[in-house]
Coordinates of C-alpha atoms in Angstrom, one line a residue:
Chain M
M238 CA 44.4 9.0 -3.2
T239 CA 45.4 11.9 0.1
L240 CA 46.3 14.6 -2.8
Q241 CA 42.7 13.6 -5.0
K242 CA 40.9 13.8 -1.9
D243 CA 42.6 17.7 -0.6
V244 CA 41.5 18.8 -4.4
E245 CA 37.9 17.4 -4.0
T246 CA 37.2 18.6 -0.3
Q247 CA 38.6 22.1 -2.4
E248 CA 36.5 22.1 -5.2
S249 CA 33.1 21.1 -3.3
A250 CA 34.2 24.1 -0.7
R251 CA 34.7 26.5 -3.7
R252 CA 31.6 26.0 -5.6
P253 CA 28.8 28.4 -4.8
R254 CA 25.4 27.3 -4.0
R255 CA 23.2 27.7 -6.1
R256 CA 19.9 28.6 -6.0
L257 CA 16.8 26.0 -6.9
S258 CA 14.9 27.7 -9.4
A259 CA 11.0 27.8 -8.6
R260 CA 10.1 25.2 -11.0
A261 CA 13.3 22.9 -9.2
A262 CA 11.9 23.7 -5.9
A263 CA 8.2 23.2 -5.9
S264 CA 9.3 19.8 -8.2
T265 CA 11.2 18.6 -5.6
G266 CA 10.2 19.8 -2.7
R267 CA 13.9 21.5 -2.0
G268 CA 14.9 24.5 -0.9
R269 CA 13.0 27.9 0.1
V270 CA 13.5 27.0 3.9
P271 CA 12.1 29.7 5.8
A272 CA 9.4 30.0 3.2
R273 CA 8.3 26.3 3.6
L274 CA 8.9 26.9 7.6
L275 CA 6.8 30.1 7.7
T276 CA 4.2 28.1 5.6
L277 CA 4.5 25.0 7.7
A278 CA 3.5 27.0 11.1
V279 CA 1.1 29.1 9.8
V280 CA -1.3 25.9 8.5
A281 CA -0.6 24.8 12.3
V282 CA -1.5 27.5 13.7
A283 CA -5.1 27.4 11.5
V284 CA -5.1 23.6 12.7
L285 CA -4.6 24.5 15.8
A286 CA -7.7 27.7 15.8
F287 CA -9.7 25.9 13.8
G288 CA -9.5 23.0 16.8
F289 CA -9.9 25.1 19.6
A290 CA -13.2 26.9 18.1
S291 CA -14.4 23.5 17.2
A292 CA -17.5 21.4 19.5
P293 CA -15.3 18.6 21.0
S294 CA -16.4 15.9 18.4
V295 CA -14.8 17.9 15.7
R296 CA -11.8 18.8 18.0
Y297 CA -10.9 14.9 18.2
A298 CA -11.2 14.2 14.7
V299 CA -8.7 17.4 14.2
I300 CA -6.2 15.9 17.0
L301 CA -6.8 12.2 14.9
S302 CA -6.2 14.1 11.8
V303 CA -2.6 15.6 13.3
I304 CA -1.7 12.1 14.5
Y305 CA -2.5 10.6 11.4
A306 CA -0.4 13.5 10.0
I307 CA 2.4 12.2 11.9
A308 CA 2.4 9.1 9.9
I309 CA 2.0 10.1 6.6
L310 CA 4.8 12.7 6.8
G311 CA 6.7 9.7 7.7
N312 CA 5.5 7.6 5.0
N313 CA 6.1 10.7 2.6
A314 CA 9.7 9.9 3.3
V315 CA 9.4 6.4 1.6
L316 CA 6.8 7.9 -1.3
G317 CA 8.1 11.2 -2.4
L318 CA 11.7 10.5 -1.9
L319 CA 12.5 6.5 -2.7
G320 CA 9.0 5.9 -5.1
E321 CA 7.8 3.0 -3.2
M322 CA 5.0 2.1 -2.0
N323 CA 4.3 1.9 2.0
L324 CA 1.5 -0.2 3.0
S325 CA 2.4 -0.8 6.9
G326 CA 2.1 2.8 8.2
G327 CA -0.7 1.0 10.5
V328 CA 2.1 -1.4 11.2
T329 CA 4.3 0.7 12.3
M330 CA 1.2 2.9 14.5
A331 CA 0.1 -0.3 16.1
L332 CA 3.9 -1.5 17.3
G333 CA 3.9 2.3 19.0
A334 CA 0.5 1.9 20.5
Y335 CA 0.4 -2.1 21.5
G336 CA 3.9 -1.5 22.8
F337 CA 3.4 2.2 24.3
C338 CA 0.7 0.4 26.3
W339 CA 1.8 -2.9 27.4
F340 CA 5.4 -0.9 28.9
S341 CA 2.6 0.8 31.1
A342 CA 0.8 -1.8 32.0
Q343 CA 4.1 -3.4 33.4
G344 CA 4.8 -0.5 35.5
M345 CA 7.0 1.5 33.1
N346 CA 6.7 6.1 34.1
P347 CA 4.7 6.5 31.1
A348 CA 6.6 8.8 29.9
L349 CA 9.8 6.5 29.8
A350 CA 7.7 3.8 28.0
A351 CA 6.6 6.2 25.0
V352 CA 10.4 6.5 24.5
T353 CA 10.4 3.1 24.4
A354 CA 7.5 1.9 22.3
V355 CA 9.0 4.7 19.7
L356 CA 12.9 2.4 20.2
L357 CA 11.1 -0.7 19.8
T358 CA 8.6 0.9 16.5
A359 CA 12.2 2.1 15.2
L360 CA 13.9 -1.0 15.7
V361 CA 11.4 -3.7 14.4
S362 CA 10.8 -1.2 11.3
A363 CA 14.6 -1.6 10.3
V364 CA 13.9 -5.4 10.9
I365 CA 11.1 -5.3 8.7
A366 CA 13.2 -3.1 5.8
I367 CA 16.3 -5.2 5.2
P368 CA 13.7 -7.6 3.4
T369 CA 11.0 -5.5 2.2
T370 CA 13.9 -3.1 0.7
R371 CA 15.3 -5.8 -1.4
L372 CA 11.6 -5.6 -3.5
R373 CA 11.7 -2.9 -6.3
G374 CA 9.4 0.1 -6.7
I375 CA 5.6 -0.6 -6.6
F376 CA 6.6 -4.0 -4.9
T377 CA 7.2 -3.2 -1.8
A378 CA 3.3 -2.8 -2.2
L379 CA 2.3 -6.2 -1.9
A380 CA 5.1 -7.9 1.7
T381 CA 3.6 -4.2 3.5
F382 CA 0.6 -5.4 2.5
A383 CA 0.9 -9.2 3.5
L384 CA 2.0 -7.9 6.7
A385 CA -1.1 -4.7 7.5
Y386 CA -3.3 -7.5 6.7
A387 CA -1.6 -9.9 9.0
I388 CA -2.1 -7.2 11.8
P389 CA -5.2 -7.8 13.1
T390 CA -4.9 -11.2 13.5
L391 CA -1.7 -11.1 15.2
A392 CA -2.5 -9.1 17.5
I393 CA -5.7 -11.4 18.2
Y394 CA -3.0 -14.3 18.5
L395 CA -0.5 -12.1 20.8
K396 CA -3.7 -11.8 23.5
D397 CA -1.3 -11.2 26.5
I398 CA 0.9 -8.8 25.1
T399 CA -2.8 -7.1 23.4
G400 CA -6.0 -7.9 24.9
G401 CA -6.7 -9.9 22.1
D402 CA -9.8 -8.8 20.9
E403 CA -11.5 -6.5 23.8
G404 CA -8.3 -4.5 23.3
T405 CA -6.0 -3.1 25.8
S406 CA -6.3 0.7 27.1
A407 CA -3.5 3.7 27.0
P408 CA -2.1 4.4 30.9
Y409 CA -5.1 7.5 32.0
D410 CA -2.9 9.3 34.5
F411 CA -0.3 10.2 32.2
A412 CA 0.1 13.7 32.5
P413 CA 4.0 15.3 31.9
F414 CA 4.2 18.9 32.6
G415 CA 0.7 19.2 34.1
L416 CA -1.1 18.6 30.3
E417 CA -4.0 16.4 29.8
L418 CA -3.1 14.1 27.3
S419 CA -5.7 12.5 26.4
G420 CA -9.4 11.9 24.4
S421 CA -9.9 15.8 22.9
T422 CA -8.6 18.0 25.6
W423 CA -6.9 21.8 24.2
D424 CA -3.6 20.2 25.8
M425 CA -3.6 17.1 23.5
L426 CA -4.6 19.1 20.5
T427 CA -1.5 21.8 21.1
T428 CA 0.5 19.1 22.1
V429 CA -0.5 16.5 19.0
V430 CA 0.8 20.0 16.5
V431 CA 3.7 21.0 18.4
I432 CA 4.9 17.3 17.9
F433 CA 3.9 17.6 14.0
V434 CA 5.7 21.1 13.6
L435 CA 8.6 20.0 15.1
L436 CA 8.8 16.9 12.8
G437 CA 8.2 18.6 10.1
A438 CA 10.9 20.7 10.6
L439 CA 13.7 18.2 11.4
S440 CA 12.5 16.1 8.1
L441 CA 12.4 19.8 5.9
Y442 CA 16.2 19.9 8.1
L443 CA 17.1 16.8 6.9
F444 CA 15.6 16.9 3.2
N445 CA 17.9 19.8 2.7
A446 CA 20.9 18.4 4.2
R447 CA 23.3 15.7 3.0
P448 CA 20.1 12.8 4.7
G449 CA 18.1 14.3 1.6
T450 CA 20.5 14.4 -1.8
T451 CA 21.7 10.8 -0.8
A452 CA 18.1 9.3 -0.5
L453 CA 16.9 11.6 -3.9
V454 CA 19.7 10.2 -5.4
V455 CA 18.4 6.2 -4.8
G456 CA 14.7 7.1 -5.7
E457 CA 15.7 9.3 -9.0
A458 CA 18.5 7.4 -10.8
E459 CA 19.8 4.6 -8.2
L460 CA 22.1 3.5 -11.0
A461 CA 23.9 7.0 -10.5
G462 CA 23.5 6.9 -6.9
T463 CA 25.6 3.6 -6.9
T464 CA 28.2 4.1 -9.0
T465 CA 29.1 7.5 -6.9
G466 CA 29.6 4.9 -4.3
I467 CA 25.9 5.5 -2.7
S468 CA 24.9 2.1 -0.5
H469 CA 21.8 2.2 -2.3
R470 CA 20.2 -0.8 0.1
T471 CA 21.1 1.2 3.6
V472 CA 19.6 4.5 2.2
K473 CA 16.7 2.4 1.5
V474 CA 16.6 0.6 5.2
V475 CA 17.2 4.1 6.7
V476 CA 14.4 5.6 5.2
W477 CA 11.9 3.1 5.7
T478 CA 13.5 3.0 9.2
W479 CA 12.8 6.9 9.6
A480 CA 9.2 6.3 8.2
G481 CA 8.8 3.4 10.8
T482 CA 9.9 6.3 13.9
L483 CA 7.3 8.6 13.1
G484 CA 4.6 6.1 12.7
G485 CA 5.7 4.7 16.1
I486 CA 5.2 8.4 17.5
A487 CA 1.7 8.8 16.4
G488 CA 1.0 5.3 17.7
V489 CA 1.8 6.6 20.7
L490 CA -0.2 9.3 20.4
Y491 CA -3.3 7.7 18.9
A492 CA -3.4 5.5 22.3
L493 CA -3.1 8.6 24.2
A494 CA -5.9 10.4 22.0
V495 CA -7.9 6.8 21.9
G496 CA -7.5 5.5 25.9
F497 CA -8.1 1.9 24.4
I498 CA -6.7 0.1 21.4
G499 CA -8.0 -3.1 19.7
P500 CA -7.5 -4.7 16.4
T501 CA -10.3 -3.1 14.7
G502 CA -8.3 0.3 15.2
F503 CA -5.3 -1.1 12.7
S504 CA -6.9 -2.8 9.8
F505 CA -4.9 -2.5 6.7
M506 CA -6.6 0.4 5.1
L507 CA -5.5 2.6 7.9
G508 CA -2.2 2.0 5.9
V509 CA -3.7 2.0 2.6
W510 CA -5.7 5.9 4.0
I511 CA -1.9 6.9 4.9
L512 CA -0.8 6.1 2.0
V513 CA -3.7 7.8 0.3
G514 CA -3.1 11.3 2.5
G515 CA 0.1 11.6 1.5
V516 CA -0.9 10.8 -2.4
I517 CA -3.6 13.3 -2.6
A518 CA -1.5 16.3 -0.2
G519 CA 1.4 15.5 -1.9
P520 CA 4.4 13.1 -1.0
R521 CA 7.4 15.9 -1.2
S522 CA 5.5 18.7 0.9
V523 CA 5.6 18.9 4.8
W524 CA 2.7 21.3 5.2
G525 CA 0.9 18.9 2.7
A526 CA 1.4 16.1 5.2
L527 CA -0.5 17.9 7.6
L528 CA -2.9 18.3 5.0
G529 CA -3.3 14.6 3.9
G530 CA -3.9 14.1 7.7
L531 CA -6.9 15.9 7.8
F532 CA -8.2 14.9 4.7
V533 CA -8.1 11.1 6.1
G534 CA -8.9 12.5 9.6
L535 CA -11.5 15.1 9.1
L536 CA -12.8 14.4 5.8
P537 CA -15.1 11.8 6.2
V538 CA -16.7 12.9 9.8
E539 CA -17.3 16.0 7.8
L540 CA -18.6 13.7 4.9
Q541 CA -20.8 12.4 7.0
S542 CA -23.8 14.9 7.5
V543 CA -24.1 15.1 3.3
V544 CA -23.1 11.3 2.3
P545 CA -23.7 8.0 4.6
P546 CA -20.9 6.7 5.7
A547 CA -20.6 3.7 3.4
A548 CA -19.9 6.1 0.7
T549 CA -16.8 7.7 1.8
G550 CA -14.9 5.6 -0.3
I551 CA -16.3 6.8 -3.5
I552 CA -15.4 10.5 -2.6
F553 CA -11.9 9.5 -1.5
G554 CA -11.1 7.3 -4.7
A555 CA -12.4 9.7 -6.9
I556 CA -10.1 12.5 -4.7
L557 CA -7.1 10.1 -5.2
L558 CA -7.7 9.2 -9.2
I559 CA -8.2 13.0 -9.4
A560 CA -5.0 14.2 -7.7
L561 CA -3.4 11.4 -9.9
L562 CA -4.9 12.6 -13.1
A563 CA -3.3 15.6 -12.2
G564 CA 0.8 14.2 -12.8
G565 CA 0.3 12.5 -8.7
R566 CA 2.3 14.8 -7.0
G567 CA -0.4 16.4 -4.7
L568 CA -1.8 19.0 -4.0
A569 CA 0.4 20.9 -1.8
E570 CA 3.0 20.9 -5.0
W571 CA 0.3 22.2 -7.4
I572 CA -0.9 24.7 -4.9
E573 CA 3.3 25.7 -4.7
R574 CA 3.4 26.1 -8.3
A575 CA 0.3 28.4 -9.0
A576 CA 1.0 30.8 -5.8
P577 CA 4.1 32.4 -8.1
K578 CA 2.1 32.1 -11.0
M579 CA -1.4 33.7 -9.5
T580 CA 1.4 37.1 -7.2
E581 CA 2.6 37.4 -10.8
L582 CA -0.4 38.1 -12.1
I583 CA -1.7 40.4 -9.5
R584 CA 1.2 42.4 -9.7
R585 CA 1.4 42.4 -13.5
R586 CA -2.6 44.0 -13.1
R587 CA -0.9 46.3 -10.4
A588 CA 1.4 47.2 -12.8
A589 CA -1.2 47.9 -15.9
S590 CA -3.8 49.9 -13.5
Chain P
M300 CA -10.1 -38.6 9.4
D301 CA -6.0 -37.7 9.9
L302 CA -6.2 -33.5 10.3
L303 CA -2.4 -33.7 8.7
Q304 CA -3.5 -35.6 5.3
A305 CA -6.8 -33.6 5.1
S306 CA -5.0 -30.6 5.9
I307 CA -2.4 -31.3 3.1
V308 CA -5.3 -32.5 0.4
L309 CA -7.2 -29.3 1.3
G310 CA -4.7 -27.6 1.2
V311 CA -3.7 -28.5 -2.4
V312 CA -7.0 -27.7 -3.7
V313 CA -7.4 -24.0 -2.3
G314 CA -3.9 -23.5 -3.2
I315 CA -4.8 -23.8 -7.0
V316 CA -7.0 -21.0 -6.4
Y317 CA -4.4 -19.1 -4.7
A318 CA -2.6 -19.4 -7.6
L319 CA -5.5 -18.4 -9.9
S320 CA -5.6 -14.9 -7.6
G321 CA -1.8 -14.9 -8.5
A322 CA -1.8 -15.4 -12.3
G323 CA -4.4 -12.4 -13.0
L324 CA -1.8 -10.3 -10.9
V325 CA 0.8 -11.8 -12.8
V326 CA -0.8 -11.6 -16.1
I327 CA -1.1 -7.1 -15.6
F328 CA 2.3 -7.5 -14.7
R329 CA 3.9 -9.6 -17.2
T330 CA 2.5 -6.6 -20.2
S331 CA 1.6 -3.2 -17.5
G332 CA 4.7 -3.9 -15.0
Y333 CA 2.7 -3.1 -11.6
I334 CA 0.1 -5.1 -9.8
S335 CA -3.5 -3.8 -9.6
F336 CA -5.5 -3.7 -6.1
A337 CA -8.7 -3.6 -8.1
Q338 CA -8.9 -7.2 -9.5
G339 CA -11.1 -7.9 -5.9
D340 CA -13.3 -5.2 -6.7
I341 CA -13.8 -6.0 -10.1
A342 CA -14.5 -9.7 -9.1
A343 CA -17.4 -8.7 -6.3
V344 CA -19.1 -6.6 -9.2
G345 CA -19.3 -10.1 -11.6
L346 CA -20.4 -11.7 -8.9
F347 CA -22.9 -9.2 -7.2
V348 CA -24.5 -9.1 -10.9
G349 CA -24.4 -13.0 -11.5
L350 CA -26.0 -13.7 -7.8
A351 CA -28.7 -10.8 -9.0
A352 CA -29.2 -13.6 -12.6
Y353 CA -29.2 -16.4 -10.2
K354 CA -32.1 -15.0 -8.0
A355 CA -34.2 -14.2 -10.9
G356 CA -34.3 -17.5 -11.7
G357 CA -31.0 -18.5 -14.3
G358 CA -28.5 -21.3 -14.2
Y359 CA -25.3 -22.5 -12.8
G360 CA -24.0 -22.1 -16.4
L361 CA -25.9 -18.3 -16.6
T362 CA -24.8 -16.8 -13.5
A363 CA -21.0 -18.1 -14.0
V364 CA -21.0 -16.4 -17.5
T365 CA -22.7 -13.5 -16.1
V366 CA -19.6 -13.1 -13.8
I367 CA -17.1 -14.1 -15.7
L368 CA -18.6 -11.1 -18.3
V369 CA -19.6 -8.5 -16.2
S370 CA -15.8 -8.9 -15.0
T371 CA -14.1 -9.1 -17.9
V372 CA -15.5 -6.0 -19.1
L373 CA -15.1 -4.0 -16.3
G374 CA -11.5 -5.4 -16.1
G375 CA -11.3 -4.1 -19.1
L376 CA -13.0 -0.7 -18.6
V377 CA -10.8 0.1 -15.8
G378 CA -7.4 -0.7 -16.8
G379 CA -8.5 0.7 -20.9
L380 CA -10.0 4.3 -19.4
I381 CA -8.2 4.6 -16.2
T382 CA -4.7 3.0 -15.4
I383 CA -3.3 3.0 -18.6
P384 CA -3.4 6.2 -19.5
L385 CA -2.5 7.1 -15.4
E386 CA 1.4 5.1 -17.4
R387 CA 2.1 8.4 -18.6
H388 CA 2.9 9.6 -15.4
G389 CA 4.8 6.4 -14.4
H390 CA 4.0 3.0 -12.6
L391 CA 3.1 3.8 -9.4
P392 CA 0.6 6.4 -10.1
A393 CA -1.1 3.5 -12.4
A394 CA -0.6 1.5 -9.8
L395 CA -2.4 3.7 -6.6
S396 CA -5.0 4.3 -9.4
T397 CA -6.0 0.9 -8.7
I398 CA -6.9 1.3 -5.2
G399 CA -8.6 4.4 -6.2
V400 CA -10.6 2.3 -8.3
G401 CA -11.1 -0.1 -5.5
L402 CA -12.1 2.0 -3.3
I403 CA -14.7 3.8 -5.1
I404 CA -15.6 0.0 -6.9
G405 CA -15.9 -1.0 -2.8
G406 CA -18.6 2.3 -2.0
I407 CA -20.3 1.6 -4.3
L408 CA -21.3 -1.4 -3.7
N409 CA -21.4 -1.1 0.0
V410 CA -23.8 2.0 -0.7
T411 CA -26.0 -0.6 -3.5
V412 CA -25.8 -3.7 -2.2
G413 CA -24.7 -3.7 1.1
G414 CA -22.1 -5.0 3.6
D415 CA -23.9 -8.2 4.7
P416 CA -22.1 -11.6 3.3
R417 CA -24.9 -13.4 1.0
A418 CA -24.3 -17.0 0.0
F419 CA -23.5 -17.5 -3.2
P420 CA -24.5 -20.8 -5.1
E421 CA -22.3 -23.4 -5.7
V422 CA -21.2 -26.2 -9.4
S423 CA -22.7 -28.9 -7.0
S424 CA -22.4 -29.9 -3.7
A425 CA -22.4 -33.3 -3.6
A426 CA -19.4 -34.8 -2.6
A427 CA -17.7 -36.6 -5.2
F428 CA -15.0 -39.1 -3.8
D429 CA -12.4 -39.4 -1.1
F430 CA -9.0 -39.3 -1.5
A431 CA -6.3 -40.2 1.4
G432 CA -9.1 -40.4 3.8
V433 CA -10.4 -36.8 3.0
R434 CA -14.0 -36.2 0.5
L435 CA -13.7 -34.0 -2.3
G436 CA -17.0 -32.0 -3.3
W437 CA -17.4 -31.7 -7.0
S438 CA -16.9 -27.9 -6.5
D439 CA -13.1 -28.8 -5.5
I440 CA -12.5 -30.8 -8.3
V441 CA -14.4 -28.6 -10.8
G442 CA -11.9 -25.5 -9.1
M443 CA -8.8 -28.4 -9.4
L444 CA -9.4 -28.8 -13.2
A445 CA -10.1 -25.5 -14.1
S446 CA -7.6 -23.7 -12.6
A447 CA -5.5 -26.5 -13.9
A448 CA -6.4 -25.3 -17.2
I449 CA -6.2 -21.7 -16.6
F450 CA -2.7 -22.3 -15.8
I451 CA -2.0 -24.4 -19.2
G452 CA -3.8 -22.1 -21.4
L453 CA -2.1 -19.4 -19.9
G454 CA 1.6 -20.9 -20.1
F455 CA 0.9 -21.5 -23.9
F456 CA -0.9 -17.8 -24.4
F457 CA 2.4 -16.5 -23.4
R458 CA 5.3 -19.0 -24.5
R459 CA 4.4 -19.9 -27.8
S460 CA 1.3 -17.6 -29.3
R461 CA 2.3 -14.3 -31.3
I462 CA 0.4 -12.0 -28.9
G463 CA 1.0 -13.6 -25.4
I464 CA 5.0 -13.2 -27.1
A465 CA 4.1 -9.4 -27.9
M466 CA 2.7 -8.7 -24.6
R467 CA 5.8 -10.2 -22.7
A468 CA 7.9 -7.5 -25.1
V469 CA 6.1 -4.9 -24.5
N470 CA 7.0 -4.9 -21.0
D471 CA 10.6 -5.7 -21.3
N472 CA 11.3 -2.8 -23.6
R473 CA 8.8 -1.0 -24.9
F474 CA 10.4 1.3 -27.2
A475 CA 12.1 -2.2 -28.7
G476 CA 8.3 -2.5 -29.2
Q477 CA 7.3 0.4 -30.4
I478 CA 9.8 0.4 -32.9
L479 CA 8.8 -2.7 -34.3
G480 CA 5.2 -1.8 -34.7
V481 CA 3.9 -3.2 -31.7
P482 CA 0.7 -1.9 -30.3
D483 CA 1.3 -1.7 -26.5
K484 CA -1.3 0.0 -24.9
R485 CA -3.9 -2.1 -26.8
L486 CA -2.0 -5.3 -25.6
K487 CA -1.9 -3.9 -22.5
L488 CA -5.7 -3.6 -22.4
V489 CA -5.8 -7.2 -23.0
G490 CA -3.6 -8.1 -20.1
W491 CA -6.3 -6.2 -17.7
I492 CA -8.9 -7.7 -20.0
V493 CA -7.7 -11.2 -19.7
A494 CA -6.9 -10.6 -15.9
G495 CA -10.7 -9.1 -15.5
S496 CA -12.1 -12.6 -17.0
L497 CA -9.6 -14.5 -14.2
S498 CA -10.6 -12.8 -11.4
G499 CA -14.0 -13.5 -12.6
V500 CA -13.2 -17.0 -12.3
L501 CA -11.4 -16.8 -9.0
G502 CA -14.9 -15.1 -7.2
L503 CA -17.1 -17.9 -8.7
F504 CA -14.9 -20.9 -6.1
V505 CA -14.2 -18.2 -3.8
A506 CA -18.0 -16.8 -3.0
P507 CA -19.0 -20.0 -2.4
I508 CA -16.4 -20.4 0.6
L509 CA -16.0 -17.4 1.7
S510 CA -19.6 -16.5 1.4
L511 CA -20.0 -13.1 -0.9
S512 CA -19.3 -9.3 0.6
P513 CA -18.0 -6.6 -1.0
V514 CA -14.2 -7.5 0.3
S515 CA -14.5 -10.9 0.4
V516 CA -12.3 -11.9 -2.7
N517 CA -10.1 -9.3 -1.6
T518 CA -9.1 -11.1 0.9
L519 CA -8.4 -14.0 -1.2
L520 CA -6.0 -11.7 -3.1
V521 CA -3.3 -11.2 -0.3
F522 CA -3.0 -14.6 -0.9
G523 CA -2.4 -14.2 -4.5
F524 CA 0.3 -11.3 -3.7
C525 CA 1.9 -13.9 -1.8
A526 CA 1.8 -16.3 -4.2
I527 CA 3.6 -14.2 -6.8
V528 CA 6.3 -12.6 -4.7
I529 CA 7.0 -15.9 -3.4
G530 CA 6.8 -17.5 -7.0
G531 CA 8.6 -14.5 -8.7
F532 CA 6.7 -12.1 -9.9
D533 CA 6.9 -13.0 -14.0
S534 CA 6.2 -16.5 -13.8
I535 CA 2.7 -18.2 -13.9
F536 CA 4.2 -21.9 -13.4
G537 CA 6.3 -20.3 -9.7
A538 CA 2.5 -18.8 -8.6
L539 CA 1.5 -22.5 -9.2
V540 CA 4.0 -24.2 -7.2
A541 CA 3.7 -20.8 -4.9
G542 CA 0.4 -20.9 -4.1
V543 CA -0.4 -24.9 -3.6
S544 CA 2.7 -24.5 -1.1
I545 CA 1.1 -21.1 0.5
G546 CA -2.4 -23.3 0.5
V547 CA -0.6 -26.6 2.5
L548 CA 1.4 -23.9 5.1
S549 CA -1.9 -21.9 5.9
N550 CA -3.9 -25.5 6.2
L551 CA -1.1 -26.6 8.7
T552 CA -0.1 -23.1 10.7
S553 CA -4.5 -23.4 11.4
A554 CA -5.0 -27.3 11.8
Y555 CA -1.3 -27.2 14.4
V556 CA -1.1 -24.3 15.7
D557 CA -3.7 -21.3 15.3
P558 CA -5.7 -19.9 12.4
N559 CA -5.2 -16.3 13.7
L560 CA -1.6 -17.0 12.6
V561 CA -1.9 -17.6 9.2
P562 CA -1.3 -14.0 7.1
T563 CA 1.4 -13.7 10.1
V564 CA 3.3 -17.1 8.5
L565 CA 2.7 -15.9 5.4
W566 CA 4.1 -13.1 5.7
A567 CA 7.5 -14.4 7.2
A568 CA 7.2 -17.4 4.7
M569 CA 7.2 -14.6 2.0
L570 CA 9.8 -12.0 4.0
L571 CA 11.8 -15.5 4.4
V572 CA 12.1 -16.2 0.4
L573 CA 13.1 -12.7 0.0
L574 CA 16.3 -12.9 1.9
I575 CA 17.4 -16.5 -0.1
R576 CA 16.4 -15.2 -3.1
P577 CA 15.5 -11.6 -4.0
N578 CA 13.6 -12.4 -7.1
G579 CA 11.5 -15.3 -5.7
L580 CA 11.8 -18.9 -6.2
F581 CA 11.0 -19.3 -10.2
G582 CA 11.3 -15.2 -11.4
R583 CA 14.4 -14.5 -13.3
R584 CA 16.9 -12.1 -12.4
R585 CA 16.7 -9.1 -13.5
L586 CA 19.8 -7.6 -15.3
V587 CA 20.7 -4.6 -15.6
R588 CA 23.0 -2.8 -18.2
V589 CA 25.6 0.1 -16.9

């Protein structure tokens, strides 16, 4: 047994790490980590610059977009790696937000309250994930849909904690390191973008390391994973917990940005938007999550000057259908596929002339 | 009137409607292998057209026929033109496309008729008879009878009729079906058409209770989702039993605890069933050949 193990480790150590082909890198979203980090940084700087240059109302929408992007980034792990539909992105945001407000209302230091709220969300997500991941494929959507639907009324029922219909307020004077974290301040924008970039880099690292491989195997070929000794149930619970944790972080930031939270903010449509944002922008791309957040948070604001607010659903539905018709892998991957072809084309033109 | 008896009897009555909403979803699931999120919106379109027919002077019969006809046609169009073609990218994009369709239809309804709830006519507002101290209206009775008839019909359709068996075969083993010459695309379309008309029927029972707005039928789909998860995805009988249980459970919760807790209790019941029986109470266990 030990001998066999030795042989195995030797072999896996000897095997050279192959570079992924352009096509494999584009379709799996793996490999090319430096390039991807650079793209993430460039897009983040662009979002920051846009936010700084805009009027406060638009900057506020950008801040919310980045917060949604954090939730989308988490949800994308479930959608892109496991191929499962999770509509409870809004639920974890609600947990994080309400937890943060409640803990700080109990006299806890806001920073500690934020950490506790995120940990609580992670714990609750893990507990909920255990039965939910027993469902296969898209049927997780039904369980999470029912949960997402229950949250606003549950928040009204638990009015001692959540403030019921009237809602509850986030701590006003939370200023870690002298940053003014509320509403549409520049500090708020910088903080959410930095947090997104850090989480994006972390998920990029995890995706290209062992955890990403394991999750991808479970999502793409569960049976193959099981036969090679991967406990698919554990992997699924871990991925769902990761999604929940990011949702919790997004929830805390949401409470800070909005300042006052109530049950109407966490309708089941929030979970739908988080899912749809991921699908439109690309479930396996980190900077795609940021793009998805902008779709969800900024596009409705920008559209208001063109179409009535009631009609934004039509535009979103149409964009979603187009994204699905294009293969359901999202705008980010599409750009990633097109970019090398474009550079190739340009190079050939230059060579010809 | 005794609160307990009322909760139970009325729970059974609405439970059958919940089961009906689950059955529409099972029909699509049986043939295609995924769930449609657009059924509520499809029914809403039918209901608004039907309401227009009613206001133009058509009787209830004409209204009902219009509602069912429009939702049948719309169900077929959504399935045939959008969702079934998207299956080539997999089940997940197909299921997601129904969310997209739902958003589009909801947006169109919001723009054209607006989001305000309206009253919708019912079969009859007269009381029929008292059962165990609870007064049942004729519309309740008609709703129950029609649902029961639909359930028996669907059960026979899937077990006995050639098309029904072929529809099950398409989902069970598509390649074997194709080799035997089963027209899978066309059968899936049949599934969508049947599901469309079922959602129209469902809308007819729901709209008078919840009043008609672009999202009112959608509310009921949540109960339908719970019914099919608890009952087992591929079992129509399971949807019936689970629907009635959900109806009673939610009425008891709302009478004795708090109406705001109903969705949470439903969700908890669903998770509990999943923990004990992952395939639902009446679902078949999926066997995988290694």
